[in-house]
Amino acid sequence: MIDDSAPAFYEAALRELERRVLELTVLCERQHKENQTLKRQLQGLQHERSGLIEKHELTKHRVEAMIGRLKNLEETP
């Protein structure tokens, strides 16, 4: 005797597997897009950080130069 429910069971299992694969594919695509966005944001923030470090160093040197000039003014009679 052949069980008629077996092919239906396998069809249902296959449809469920296809649905899950599609769901995972969509999730992977979403994660990939998010990853690309985060990489662009990171690159922008790294560029901004470099600019801020450069500004900080320039300001530091200017302040040190001003302090040096002020000390020279104090020392001159």
Short mmCIF file of C-alpha atoms in Angstrom, two decimals:
data_model
loop_
_atom_site.label_atom_id
_atom_site.label_comp_id
_atom_site.label_asym_id
_atom_site.label_seq_id
_atom_site.Cartn_x
_atom_site.Cartn_y
_atom_site.Cartn_z
CA MET A 1 0.00 0.00 0.00
CA ILE A 2 1.33 3.47 -0.97
CA ASP A 3 0.97 6.37 1.47
CA ASP A 4 -0.58 9.31 -0.45
CA SER A 5 0.30 11.78 2.30
CA ALA A 6 4.07 11.37 1.82
CA PRO A 7 4.32 13.42 -1.42
CA ALA A 8 2.13 16.15 0.09
CA PHE A 9 4.33 16.20 3.19
CA TYR A 10 7.48 16.55 1.07
CA GLU A 11 5.86 19.28 -1.03
CA ALA A 12 4.91 21.21 2.09
CA ALA A 13 8.40 20.74 3.54
CA LEU A 14 9.94 21.92 0.26
CA ARG A 15 7.71 25.01 0.18
CA GLU A 16 8.66 25.79 3.78
CA LEU A 17 12.34 25.37 2.94
CA GLU A 18 11.97 27.68 -0.08
CA ARG A 19 10.22 30.26 2.09
CA ARG A 20 12.98 30.13 4.68
CA VAL A 21 15.71 30.38 2.03
CA LEU A 22 13.97 33.41 0.53
CA GLU A 23 13.63 34.95 3.99
CA LEU A 24 17.34 34.42 4.65
CA THR A 25 18.24 35.85 1.25
CA VAL A 26 16.25 39.00 1.99
CA LEU A 27 17.87 39.25 5.42
CA CYS A 28 21.35 38.86 3.90
CA GLU A 29 20.64 41.59 1.35
CA ARG A 30 19.39 43.89 4.10
CA GLN A 31 22.48 43.17 6.23
CA HIS A 32 24.74 43.80 3.22
CA LYS A 33 23.13 47.20 2.57
CA GLU A 34 23.38 48.11 6.25
CA ASN A 35 27.02 47.02 6.29
CA GLN A 36 27.79 49.21 3.26
CA THR A 37 26.07 52.17 4.92
CA LEU A 38 28.02 51.64 8.14
CA LYS A 39 31.29 51.39 6.20
CA ARG A 40 30.56 54.73 4.49
CA GLN A 41 29.69 56.30 7.85
CA LEU A 42 32.87 54.93 9.39
CA GLN A 43 34.95 56.28 6.53
CA GLY A 44 33.35 59.71 6.94
CA LEU A 45 33.92 59.69 10.69
CA GLN A 46 37.55 58.62 10.25
CA HIS A 47 38.06 61.48 7.80
CA GLU A 48 36.40 63.91 10.22
CA ARG A 49 38.58 62.59 13.06
CA SER A 50 41.74 63.12 11.03
CA GLY A 51 40.69 66.70 10.35
CA LEU A 52 39.97 67.32 14.02
CA ILE A 53 43.31 65.86 15.08
CA GLU A 54 45.06 68.10 12.57
CA LYS A 55 43.15 71.16 13.84
CA HIS A 56 43.97 70.19 17.43
CA GLU A 57 47.68 69.94 16.66
CA LEU A 58 47.67 73.27 14.85
CA THR A 59 45.85 74.95 17.74
CA LYS A 60 48.23 73.34 20.24
CA HIS A 61 51.26 74.71 18.39
CA ARG A 62 49.69 78.17 18.16
CA VAL A 63 48.93 78.23 21.89
CA GLU A 64 52.45 77.01 22.72
CA ALA A 65 53.87 79.76 20.51
CA MET A 66 51.69 82.38 22.25
CA ILE A 67 52.80 81.13 25.66
CA GLY A 68 56.42 81.35 24.54
CA ARG A 69 55.93 84.93 23.34
CA LEU A 70 54.21 85.87 26.61
CA LYS A 71 57.08 84.39 28.62
CA ASN A 72 59.54 86.40 26.52
CA LEU A 73 57.55 89.56 27.21
CA GLU A 74 57.67 88.85 30.95
CA GLU A 75 61.43 88.34 30.86
CA THR A 76 62.24 91.53 28.98
CA PRO A 77 62.67 94.61 31.20
#
